[in-house]
Amino acid sequence: MTRTPDSVVRSFIDQHQAAFLADLADWLRIPSVSADPGRAEDVRRSAEWLAAKLRDTGFPVAEVWETDGLPAVFAEWPSGDPSAPTVLVYGHHDVQPAAREDGWATDPFEPTVVGNRLYARGAADDKGQVFFHTLGVRAHLAATGRTAPAVNLKLLVEGEEESGSPHFAELVRREADRLAADVVIISDTGMWSETTPTVCTGMRGLADAQIDLYGPDTDIHSGSFGGAVPNPAAVAAELAAGLHDADHRVAVPGFYDGVVELTDRERELFAELPFDEAAWLKVAKSYGTRGEAGYSTLERIWARPTAEVNGIWGGYTGPGGKTIVPASAHLKLSFRLVAGQEVEKVREAVRAWVADRVPEGIRYELVFPGATRPCLTPLDHPALQSTVRAMGRAFEQRILFTREGGSGPAADLQDVLGAPVLFLGISVPSDGWHSVDEKVELDLLAKGVETAAYLWADLAENWRPGGGQE
């Protein structure tokens, strides 16, 4: 296949960028704050606005999907080629709360361009990164002469991501047939920096736990009874202290079962990133690093499972002393999981670990409030390679690789649809997600448009699902 000159794509983007940014600004003016019940109608208005704009873009199907909470948007544009891969792009149209009095220099819902930056809530997280696909697919069609994308293109744009996606998994299960895809692309992510474009290859999962420990029926006198009955606060401290071994590995037997280890190549690629540990510590508001022996800081937060004590409390915490053995104590834990770990197996391991360490005379309850599975795409996956090539063309430089230490709804899509998950985002750390003065760099936004313009043809040319790489 003869490749369309990149200048054709860039010329199309330049010609349509002003109208694209005007449309994006209209969308950003809608305060679609999912956490505020008083903004529910604004979230709905945002969904309806996007569905209408996707129809204007050319999507023959663009629908508002209801949930038990706030609405999502689904759009579909078939390729017409029976052998073309099917791609589902995920993003969200709800935003974090924002008000001028929080410290914003401008009204967060009145988009403002200053130099090469567009300031508004949602500019980067995530409306800007969703919206670049609308101009990207149009540039793809203009450059290739097609009347439909080279792939079967679907979009799912959630309305509750900033509120924890409480109804998302149910929505994906309900609509699994219509969402069926060969690959999922998450456009709710970022790059290493303005000068170091990167592709994320995976996210860690998450399993929360709370342990409630009960000793005496009431607080009792430590002089009369202390040293002769078990103290639930001391047991909570023992559990917290026993969570890691001397090498800071999680000491729960069976916790590491199935963990997919980093390859030498992945470690080399991580090491190529311009990581400044001192600067990172300032961002972390911390004064030293600590973690599993034998791994770098980036390896620890991206590719190794962890256990953290999120909270520990019990007994008397008021002024002065109160000489008691408290009736209860409590411990909140969270476990970040990596590829190969199964949520239920981790839970079973934690249950056995707690049962083995809680002494006689202490009653306890162990609950697991929620969980998210990890996801990881191998470096040699043909769809990932297409993403890297498309991004490399747009940025005109080598693309490096990252992972995400946090968790998100990507795993729900992976689990239900059985499709690998890729990440395509152009946001950078300075964009201020969830903070005041959120912004997006306009030149990077254009690079996102350009990447999407190249990606669909590259996928269609180089990948036939089930048949591997062409």
Short mmCIF file of C-alpha atoms in Angstrom, two decimals:
data_model
loop_
_atom_site.label_atom_id
_atom_site.label_comp_id
_atom_site.label_asym_id
_atom_site.label_seq_id
_atom_site.Cartn_x
_atom_site.Cartn_y
_atom_site.Cartn_z
CA MET A 1 0.00 0.00 0.00
CA THR A 2 1.34 3.45 -0.91
CA ARG A 3 1.56 5.62 2.17
CA THR A 4 -0.09 9.04 1.95
CA PRO A 5 2.48 11.78 2.52
CA ASP A 6 2.35 13.07 6.07
CA SER A 7 2.15 16.60 4.70
CA VAL A 8 -1.36 15.84 3.41
CA VAL A 9 -2.54 14.89 6.90
CA ARG A 10 -0.87 17.91 8.49
CA SER A 11 -2.32 20.27 5.93
CA PHE A 12 -5.84 18.95 6.58
CA ILE A 13 -5.38 19.35 10.34
CA ASP A 14 -4.09 22.90 9.94
CA GLN A 15 -7.06 23.84 7.76
CA HIS A 16 -9.60 22.53 10.24
CA GLN A 17 -7.91 23.23 13.56
CA ALA A 18 -9.70 26.51 14.29
CA ALA A 19 -13.16 24.96 13.88
CA PHE A 20 -12.03 21.92 15.87
CA LEU A 21 -10.90 24.07 18.80
CA ALA A 22 -14.10 26.14 18.68
CA ASP A 23 -16.16 22.95 18.95
CA LEU A 24 -13.99 21.65 21.78
CA ALA A 25 -14.43 24.94 23.63
CA ASP A 26 -18.23 24.61 23.32
CA TRP A 27 -18.04 21.16 24.90
CA LEU A 28 -15.70 22.33 27.66
CA ARG A 29 -18.23 25.00 28.64
CA ILE A 30 -20.61 22.27 29.78
CA PRO A 31 -19.81 21.66 33.50
CA SER A 32 -20.29 17.89 33.39
CA VAL A 33 -19.24 17.24 37.00
CA SER A 34 -20.36 13.69 37.78
CA ALA A 35 -19.66 13.96 41.52
CA ASP A 36 -22.19 16.78 41.97
CA PRO A 37 -25.83 15.62 41.87
CA GLY A 38 -26.78 19.18 40.99
CA ARG A 39 -24.80 18.80 37.74
CA ALA A 40 -26.53 15.63 36.56
CA GLU A 41 -28.39 17.49 33.82
CA ASP A 42 -25.11 19.03 32.68
CA VAL A 43 -23.59 15.56 32.39
CA ARG A 44 -26.56 14.53 30.28
CA ARG A 45 -26.22 17.68 28.18
CA SER A 46 -22.56 16.83 27.64
CA ALA A 47 -23.47 13.32 26.45
CA GLU A 48 -26.11 14.65 24.07
CA TRP A 49 -23.70 17.29 22.73
CA LEU A 50 -21.05 14.67 22.00
CA ALA A 51 -23.47 12.24 20.35
CA ALA A 52 -24.67 15.03 18.03
CA LYS A 53 -21.10 16.08 17.20
CA LEU A 54 -20.09 12.48 16.41
CA ARG A 55 -23.01 12.25 13.99
CA ASP A 56 -21.82 15.49 12.40
CA THR A 57 -18.34 13.97 12.12
CA GLY A 58 -19.77 11.12 10.07
CA PHE A 59 -20.46 8.31 12.52
CA PRO A 60 -23.65 6.65 11.26
CA VAL A 61 -24.41 5.46 14.79
CA ALA A 62 -24.04 7.77 17.80
CA GLU A 63 -26.22 7.08 20.82
CA VAL A 64 -26.61 8.14 24.44
CA TRP A 65 -26.57 5.02 26.58
CA GLU A 66 -28.40 5.09 29.88
CA THR A 67 -27.03 3.55 33.07
CA ASP A 68 -28.35 3.42 36.61
CA GLY A 69 -26.32 6.58 37.09
CA LEU A 70 -25.15 9.04 34.46
CA PRO A 71 -25.20 8.47 30.69
CA ALA A 72 -22.42 7.28 28.40
CA VAL A 73 -22.04 7.79 24.65
CA PHE A 74 -21.56 5.03 22.08
CA ALA A 75 -20.67 5.57 18.44
CA GLU A 76 -19.84 3.19 15.60
CA TRP A 77 -18.52 3.59 12.06
CA PRO A 78 -18.14 0.28 10.17
CA SER A 79 -15.27 -0.05 7.73
CA GLY A 80 -17.08 -2.06 5.09
CA ASP A 81 -14.07 -4.41 4.93
CA PRO A 82 -15.04 -7.80 6.40
CA SER A 83 -11.43 -8.53 7.38
CA ALA A 84 -10.74 -5.17 9.03
CA PRO A 85 -9.94 -5.12 12.74
CA THR A 86 -12.50 -3.64 15.12
CA VAL A 87 -11.19 -0.94 17.44
CA LEU A 88 -12.98 0.43 20.50
CA VAL A 89 -11.78 3.80 21.77
CA TYR A 90 -12.55 4.54 25.43
CA GLY A 91 -12.66 7.91 27.17
CA HIS A 92 -14.95 9.86 29.49
CA HIS A 93 -16.91 13.09 29.22
CA ASP A 94 -17.43 13.82 32.91
CA VAL A 95 -14.99 16.08 34.74
CA GLN A 96 -13.75 16.86 38.23
CA PRO A 97 -15.36 19.66 40.25
CA ALA A 98 -13.86 23.11 39.65
CA ALA A 99 -14.58 26.69 40.70
CA ARG A 100 -12.79 30.01 40.27
CA GLU A 101 -12.51 30.36 44.04
CA ASP A 102 -10.43 27.17 44.19
CA GLY A 103 -7.55 29.24 42.87
CA TRP A 104 -8.08 29.15 39.11
CA ALA A 105 -6.63 32.09 37.21
CA THR A 106 -9.62 31.96 34.83
CA ASP A 107 -13.15 30.56 34.92
CA PRO A 108 -12.65 26.76 34.67
CA PHE A 109 -15.69 26.40 32.42
CA GLU A 110 -14.84 29.29 30.12
CA PRO A 111 -12.03 27.92 27.92
CA THR A 112 -9.14 30.35 27.65
CA VAL A 113 -6.17 30.19 25.30
CA VAL A 114 -2.94 31.63 26.64
CA GLY A 115 -0.04 31.24 24.23
CA ASN A 116 -0.06 27.62 23.11
CA ARG A 117 -2.20 26.37 25.97
CA LEU A 118 -5.94 25.89 26.35
CA TYR A 119 -7.09 26.22 29.97
CA ALA A 120 -10.38 24.64 31.10
CA ARG A 121 -11.61 21.82 33.27
CA GLY A 122 -11.57 18.75 31.04
CA ALA A 123 -9.13 20.23 28.52
CA ALA A 124 -6.81 17.26 29.08
CA ASP A 125 -8.86 14.99 31.35
CA ASP A 126 -10.58 13.88 29.26
CA LYS A 127 -12.60 15.86 26.75
CA GLY A 128 -9.62 17.08 24.77
CA GLN A 129 -8.23 13.59 24.40
CA VAL A 130 -11.61 12.17 23.40
CA PHE A 131 -12.29 14.94 20.94
CA PHE A 132 -9.04 14.67 18.99
CA HIS A 133 -10.42 11.45 17.52
CA THR A 134 -13.14 13.38 15.69
CA LEU A 135 -10.65 15.40 13.64
CA GLY A 136 -8.28 12.44 13.46
CA VAL A 137 -10.76 10.21 11.67
CA ARG A 138 -11.67 13.01 9.27
CA ALA A 139 -7.99 13.56 8.46
CA HIS A 140 -7.63 9.79 7.95
CA LEU A 141 -10.49 9.79 5.43
CA ALA A 142 -9.21 12.87 3.63
CA ALA A 143 -5.70 11.45 3.32
CA THR A 144 -6.74 7.98 2.15
CA GLY A 145 -9.72 8.91 -0.01
CA ARG A 146 -11.90 6.50 1.94
CA THR A 147 -15.55 7.12 2.79
CA ALA A 148 -15.34 5.01 5.95
CA PRO A 149 -12.44 4.27 8.32
CA ALA A 150 -9.98 1.51 7.45
CA VAL A 151 -11.01 -0.19 10.71
CA ASN A 152 -14.40 -0.78 12.25
CA LEU A 153 -14.28 2.16 14.64
CA LYS A 154 -16.26 2.32 17.88
CA LEU A 155 -16.23 4.85 20.71
CA LEU A 156 -17.42 4.42 24.29
CA VAL A 157 -17.30 7.65 26.28
CA GLU A 158 -18.24 7.18 29.93
CA GLY A 159 -20.07 9.69 32.14
CA GLU A 160 -18.97 8.56 35.61
CA GLU A 161 -15.21 7.94 35.45
CA GLU A 162 -14.43 10.80 37.81
CA SER A 163 -16.84 9.26 40.33
CA GLY A 164 -15.24 5.81 40.31
CA SER A 165 -17.14 4.29 37.35
CA PRO A 166 -19.78 2.70 39.63
CA HIS A 167 -21.97 1.48 36.75
CA PHE A 168 -19.36 0.97 34.07
CA ALA A 169 -18.72 -2.77 34.41
CA GLU A 170 -22.46 -3.43 34.35
CA LEU A 171 -22.81 -1.28 31.22
CA VAL A 172 -19.99 -3.13 29.46
CA ARG A 173 -21.53 -6.52 30.32
CA ARG A 174 -24.96 -5.36 29.19
CA GLU A 175 -23.70 -4.07 25.86
CA ALA A 176 -20.90 -6.58 25.31
CA ASP A 177 -22.17 -7.65 21.90
CA ARG A 178 -22.22 -4.13 20.52
CA LEU A 179 -18.91 -3.26 22.15
CA ALA A 180 -17.14 -6.37 20.81
CA ALA A 181 -13.70 -5.39 19.55
CA ASP A 182 -10.32 -6.83 18.65
CA VAL A 183 -8.47 -4.14 20.56
CA VAL A 184 -9.36 -1.38 23.03
CA ILE A 185 -7.59 1.98 22.91
CA ILE A 186 -7.74 4.10 26.06
CA SER A 187 -7.49 7.82 25.36
CA ASP A 188 -7.49 8.84 29.01
CA THR A 189 -3.79 8.80 29.69
CA GLY A 190 -0.63 10.76 29.10
CA MET A 191 2.97 10.85 27.99
CA TRP A 192 6.21 11.15 29.91
CA SER A 193 6.80 14.77 28.89
CA GLU A 194 6.50 17.31 26.08
CA THR A 195 9.85 16.21 24.65
CA THR A 196 9.61 12.48 25.41
CA PRO A 197 6.52 10.98 23.78
CA THR A 198 5.60 7.60 25.19
CA VAL A 199 3.04 4.84 24.94
CA CYS A 200 1.71 3.20 28.08
CA THR A 201 1.55 -0.60 27.90
CA GLY A 202 -0.28 -1.50 31.09
CA MET A 203 -1.89 -0.56 34.37
CA ARG A 204 -1.76 -2.18 37.77
CA GLY A 205 -4.87 -3.56 39.38
CA LEU A 206 -6.16 -2.89 42.87
CA ALA A 207 -7.63 -4.88 45.75
CA ASP A 208 -8.76 -3.09 48.93
CA ALA A 209 -9.18 -4.68 52.35
CA GLN A 210 -10.37 -3.63 55.78
CA ILE A 211 -9.69 -5.57 58.95
CA ASP A 212 -11.81 -4.80 62.03
CA LEU A 213 -10.39 -6.32 65.22
CA TYR A 214 -12.38 -6.77 68.44
CA GLY A 215 -11.04 -7.64 71.89
CA PRO A 216 -12.86 -6.83 75.15
CA ASP A 217 -16.53 -5.96 74.91
CA THR A 218 -15.64 -2.45 76.14
CA ASP A 219 -12.48 -0.48 76.82
CA ILE A 220 -10.98 -1.90 80.01
CA HIS A 221 -8.43 -0.71 82.61
CA SER A 222 -4.87 -1.42 81.48
CA GLY A 223 -3.65 -1.71 85.06
CA SER A 224 -6.20 -4.32 86.04
CA PHE A 225 -6.24 -6.29 82.79
CA GLY A 226 -3.35 -5.17 80.57
CA GLY A 227 -0.78 -7.84 79.85
CA ALA A 228 -3.30 -10.59 80.49
CA VAL A 229 -5.74 -10.16 77.58
CA PRO A 230 -5.06 -9.55 73.87
CA ASN A 231 -5.02 -5.92 72.75
CA PRO A 232 -6.66 -5.34 69.35
CA ALA A 233 -4.64 -2.16 68.72
CA ALA A 234 -1.41 -4.07 69.28
CA VAL A 235 -2.63 -6.81 66.93
CA ALA A 236 -3.41 -4.21 64.26
CA ALA A 237 0.12 -2.86 64.65
CA GLU A 238 1.56 -6.38 64.39
CA LEU A 239 -0.37 -7.02 61.19
CA ALA A 240 0.82 -3.75 59.69
CA ALA A 241 4.41 -4.41 60.71
CA GLY A 242 4.29 -7.95 59.33
CA LEU A 243 3.02 -6.95 55.92
CA HIS A 244 6.57 -6.75 54.46
CA ASP A 245 9.81 -8.64 54.97
CA ALA A 246 13.29 -7.18 55.40
CA ASP A 247 13.60 -6.68 51.62
CA HIS A 248 10.26 -4.84 51.54
CA ARG A 249 8.59 -7.67 49.67
CA VAL A 250 4.98 -8.40 50.58
CA ALA A 251 5.14 -11.12 53.22
CA VAL A 252 1.73 -12.65 52.49
CA PRO A 253 2.39 -16.27 51.38
CA GLY A 254 1.19 -16.83 47.82
CA PHE A 255 0.90 -13.12 47.05
CA TYR A 256 3.39 -13.28 44.17
CA ASP A 257 1.93 -16.41 42.58
CA GLY A 258 1.57 -15.91 38.82
CA VAL A 259 3.29 -12.50 38.68
CA VAL A 260 4.53 -11.73 35.16
CA GLU A 261 8.13 -10.67 35.67
CA LEU A 262 9.73 -7.78 33.83
CA THR A 263 11.79 -8.83 30.85
CA ASP A 264 15.32 -7.57 30.39
CA ARG A 265 14.10 -5.56 27.39
CA GLU A 266 11.36 -3.88 29.40
CA ARG A 267 13.84 -2.93 32.10
CA GLU A 268 16.15 -1.49 29.46
CA LEU A 269 13.31 0.58 28.00
CA PHE A 270 12.31 1.93 31.42
CA ALA A 271 15.93 2.86 32.06
CA GLU A 272 16.00 4.93 28.84
CA LEU A 273 13.45 7.38 30.23
CA PRO A 274 14.91 10.64 31.57
CA PHE A 275 13.87 9.94 35.15
CA ASP A 276 15.01 12.47 37.76
CA GLU A 277 14.49 10.83 41.13
CA ALA A 278 15.09 14.03 43.10
CA ALA A 279 12.45 15.86 41.07
CA TRP A 280 10.10 12.91 41.42
CA LEU A 281 10.49 12.99 45.20
CA LYS A 282 9.47 16.64 45.21
CA VAL A 283 6.30 15.74 43.30
CA ALA A 284 5.74 12.90 45.79
CA LYS A 285 6.31 15.36 48.66
CA SER A 286 8.59 12.74 50.15
CA TYR A 287 12.18 12.64 51.39
CA GLY A 288 13.49 9.27 50.31
CA THR A 289 12.66 6.19 48.30
CA ARG A 290 11.91 2.77 49.73
CA GLY A 291 10.54 -0.39 48.20
CA GLU A 292 11.14 -3.91 47.03
CA ALA A 293 14.85 -4.69 46.84
CA GLY A 294 16.33 -5.24 43.40
CA TYR A 295 14.02 -2.89 41.49
CA SER A 296 14.26 0.73 40.41
CA THR A 297 11.71 3.33 41.46
CA LEU A 298 9.93 3.21 38.10
CA GLU A 299 9.89 -0.59 38.14
CA ARG A 300 8.39 -0.57 41.62
CA ILE A 301 5.51 1.78 40.76
CA TRP A 302 4.76 0.40 37.31
CA ALA A 303 5.49 -3.31 37.27
CA ARG A 304 5.69 -4.71 40.81
CA PRO A 305 2.81 -5.60 43.12
CA THR A 306 2.62 -3.74 46.41
CA ALA A 307 0.83 -3.61 49.73
CA GLU A 308 0.15 -0.38 51.58
CA VAL A 309 -1.28 0.50 54.97
CA ASN A 310 -3.83 3.19 54.12
CA GLY A 311 -5.02 3.71 57.67
CA ILE A 312 -4.73 2.29 61.18
CA TRP A 313 -6.71 3.40 64.19
CA GLY A 314 -8.17 2.28 67.49
CA GLY A 315 -8.33 3.11 71.17
CA TYR A 316 -7.95 6.53 72.69
CA THR A 317 -6.55 9.37 70.58
CA GLY A 318 -7.66 12.42 72.58
CA PRO A 319 -5.52 14.78 74.68
CA GLY A 320 -3.60 13.38 77.61
CA GLY A 321 -3.50 9.74 78.54
CA LYS A 322 -6.19 7.13 78.98
CA THR A 323 -4.85 3.87 80.34
CA ILE A 324 -6.99 1.30 78.59
CA VAL A 325 -6.96 -1.86 76.58
CA PRO A 326 -9.23 -0.71 73.73
CA ALA A 327 -12.23 -2.69 72.64
CA SER A 328 -11.41 -2.47 68.93
CA ALA A 329 -8.91 -1.43 66.29
CA HIS A 330 -9.04 -1.17 62.53
CA LEU A 331 -6.73 -1.47 59.56
CA LYS A 332 -7.22 -0.42 55.92
CA LEU A 333 -4.96 -2.05 53.35
CA SER A 334 -4.64 -1.81 49.58
CA PHE A 335 -2.80 -4.13 47.22
CA ARG A 336 -1.66 -3.01 43.76
CA LEU A 337 -1.62 -5.99 41.44
CA VAL A 338 0.29 -6.70 38.23
CA ALA A 339 -0.30 -8.96 35.25
CA GLY A 340 -0.60 -12.60 36.21
CA GLN A 341 -2.17 -11.98 39.62
CA GLU A 342 -5.77 -13.01 40.12
CA VAL A 343 -7.87 -10.87 42.44
CA GLU A 344 -9.61 -13.77 44.15
CA LYS A 345 -6.36 -15.66 44.71
CA VAL A 346 -4.84 -12.58 46.30
CA ARG A 347 -7.89 -12.27 48.53
CA GLU A 348 -7.59 -15.92 49.54
CA ALA A 349 -3.93 -15.39 50.39
CA VAL A 350 -4.75 -12.36 52.53
CA ARG A 351 -7.56 -14.24 54.30
CA ALA A 352 -5.19 -17.08 55.18
CA TRP A 353 -2.46 -14.65 56.29
CA VAL A 354 -4.81 -12.76 58.60
CA ALA A 355 -6.31 -15.96 60.05
CA ASP A 356 -2.83 -17.27 60.81
CA ARG A 357 -1.69 -14.08 62.58
CA VAL A 358 -4.71 -13.01 64.64
CA PRO A 359 -4.36 -14.52 68.13
CA GLU A 360 -6.98 -16.34 70.15
CA GLY A 361 -9.25 -13.94 71.98
CA ILE A 362 -9.46 -11.46 69.13
CA ARG A 363 -12.50 -11.56 66.89
CA TYR A 364 -12.19 -9.97 63.48
CA GLU A 365 -13.97 -9.15 60.29
CA LEU A 366 -12.14 -8.97 56.96
CA VAL A 367 -13.90 -7.34 54.04
CA PHE A 368 -12.78 -6.56 50.49
CA PRO A 369 -14.72 -3.48 49.31
CA GLY A 370 -13.68 -3.59 45.66
CA ALA A 371 -11.11 -4.66 43.11
CA THR A 372 -9.75 -3.87 39.67
CA ARG A 373 -7.74 -6.32 37.63
CA PRO A 374 -4.40 -5.38 36.07
CA CYS A 375 -3.87 -5.19 32.32
CA LEU A 376 -0.72 -5.49 30.22
CA THR A 377 -0.12 -5.54 26.47
CA PRO A 378 3.06 -7.31 25.27
CA LEU A 379 5.58 -5.11 23.49
CA ASP A 380 5.40 -7.24 20.35
CA HIS A 381 1.60 -7.07 19.94
CA PRO A 382 0.91 -5.88 16.36
CA ALA A 383 -1.72 -3.37 17.48
CA LEU A 384 0.75 -1.84 19.92
CA GLN A 385 3.36 -1.67 17.19
CA SER A 386 0.86 0.17 14.96
CA THR A 387 0.23 2.67 17.74
CA VAL A 388 3.96 3.25 18.18
CA ARG A 389 4.48 3.72 14.44
CA ALA A 390 1.58 6.16 14.15
CA MET A 391 2.77 8.16 17.12
CA GLY A 392 6.34 8.13 15.81
CA ARG A 393 5.15 9.59 12.50
CA ALA A 394 3.26 12.35 14.27
CA PHE A 395 6.08 13.29 16.65
CA GLU A 396 8.87 12.53 14.20
CA GLN A 397 10.94 10.83 16.88
CA ARG A 398 11.39 7.52 18.65
CA ILE A 399 8.57 6.55 21.00
CA LEU A 400 9.46 5.12 24.42
CA PHE A 401 7.34 3.01 26.77
CA THR A 402 5.80 3.48 30.19
CA ARG A 403 3.24 1.80 32.40
CA GLU A 404 0.76 3.23 34.86
CA GLY A 405 1.02 2.56 38.58
CA GLY A 406 -2.62 3.34 39.20
CA SER A 407 -5.81 1.60 38.17
CA GLY A 408 -8.79 2.42 35.98
CA PRO A 409 -11.78 0.99 34.10
CA ALA A 410 -9.55 -0.45 31.37
CA ALA A 411 -9.56 -3.82 33.08
CA ASP A 412 -13.37 -4.04 32.88
CA LEU A 413 -13.14 -3.69 29.10
CA GLN A 414 -10.34 -6.24 28.91
CA ASP A 415 -12.15 -8.75 31.10
CA VAL A 416 -15.58 -8.54 29.49
CA LEU A 417 -14.55 -8.09 25.87
CA GLY A 418 -11.47 -10.32 25.97
CA ALA A 419 -9.50 -7.76 23.98
CA PRO A 420 -6.03 -6.34 24.62
CA VAL A 421 -5.89 -2.79 25.94
CA LEU A 422 -3.64 -0.08 24.48
CA PHE A 423 -3.16 3.50 25.63
CA LEU A 424 -3.04 6.54 23.36
CA GLY A 425 -2.78 9.88 25.10
CA ILE A 426 -0.93 13.15 24.61
CA SER A 427 -1.38 14.77 28.01
CA VAL A 428 1.72 15.67 30.04
CA PRO A 429 2.28 15.91 33.82
CA SER A 430 2.06 19.71 33.82
CA ASP A 431 -1.53 19.60 32.51
CA GLY A 432 -2.87 19.61 36.06
CA TRP A 433 -5.44 16.85 36.03
CA HIS A 434 -7.85 17.28 38.97
CA SER A 435 -6.03 20.48 39.95
CA VAL A 436 -6.48 24.20 39.35
CA ASP A 437 -5.66 25.67 35.94
CA GLU A 438 -5.99 22.37 34.07
CA LYS A 439 -4.76 22.83 30.49
CA VAL A 440 -3.77 21.05 27.32
CA GLU A 441 -0.83 21.92 25.10
CA LEU A 442 -2.32 22.79 21.70
CA ASP A 443 0.63 21.45 19.72
CA LEU A 444 0.39 18.13 21.54
CA LEU A 445 -3.37 18.03 20.97
CA ALA A 446 -2.63 18.38 17.24
CA LYS A 447 -0.15 15.51 17.54
CA GLY A 448 -2.94 13.40 19.03
CA VAL A 449 -5.13 14.22 16.03
CA GLU A 450 -2.30 13.31 13.69
CA THR A 451 -1.55 10.03 15.47
CA ALA A 452 -5.19 8.98 15.18
CA ALA A 453 -5.15 9.93 11.48
CA TYR A 454 -2.28 7.52 10.82
CA LEU A 455 -3.31 4.75 13.20
CA TRP A 456 -6.40 3.34 11.52
CA ALA A 457 -4.71 2.70 8.16
CA ASP A 458 -1.65 1.23 9.87
CA LEU A 459 -3.77 -1.19 11.88
CA ALA A 460 -5.75 -2.27 8.83
CA GLU A 461 -2.61 -2.80 6.78
CA ASN A 462 -0.52 -4.62 9.37
CA TRP A 463 -2.91 -6.61 11.52
CA ARG A 464 -5.60 -9.15 10.82
CA PRO A 465 -7.00 -10.38 14.14
CA GLY A 466 -6.52 -14.10 14.49
CA GLY A 467 -3.95 -14.03 11.73
CA GLY A 468 -1.33 -11.92 13.47
CA GLN A 469 0.77 -9.39 11.61
CA GLU A 470 0.52 -9.15 7.86
#
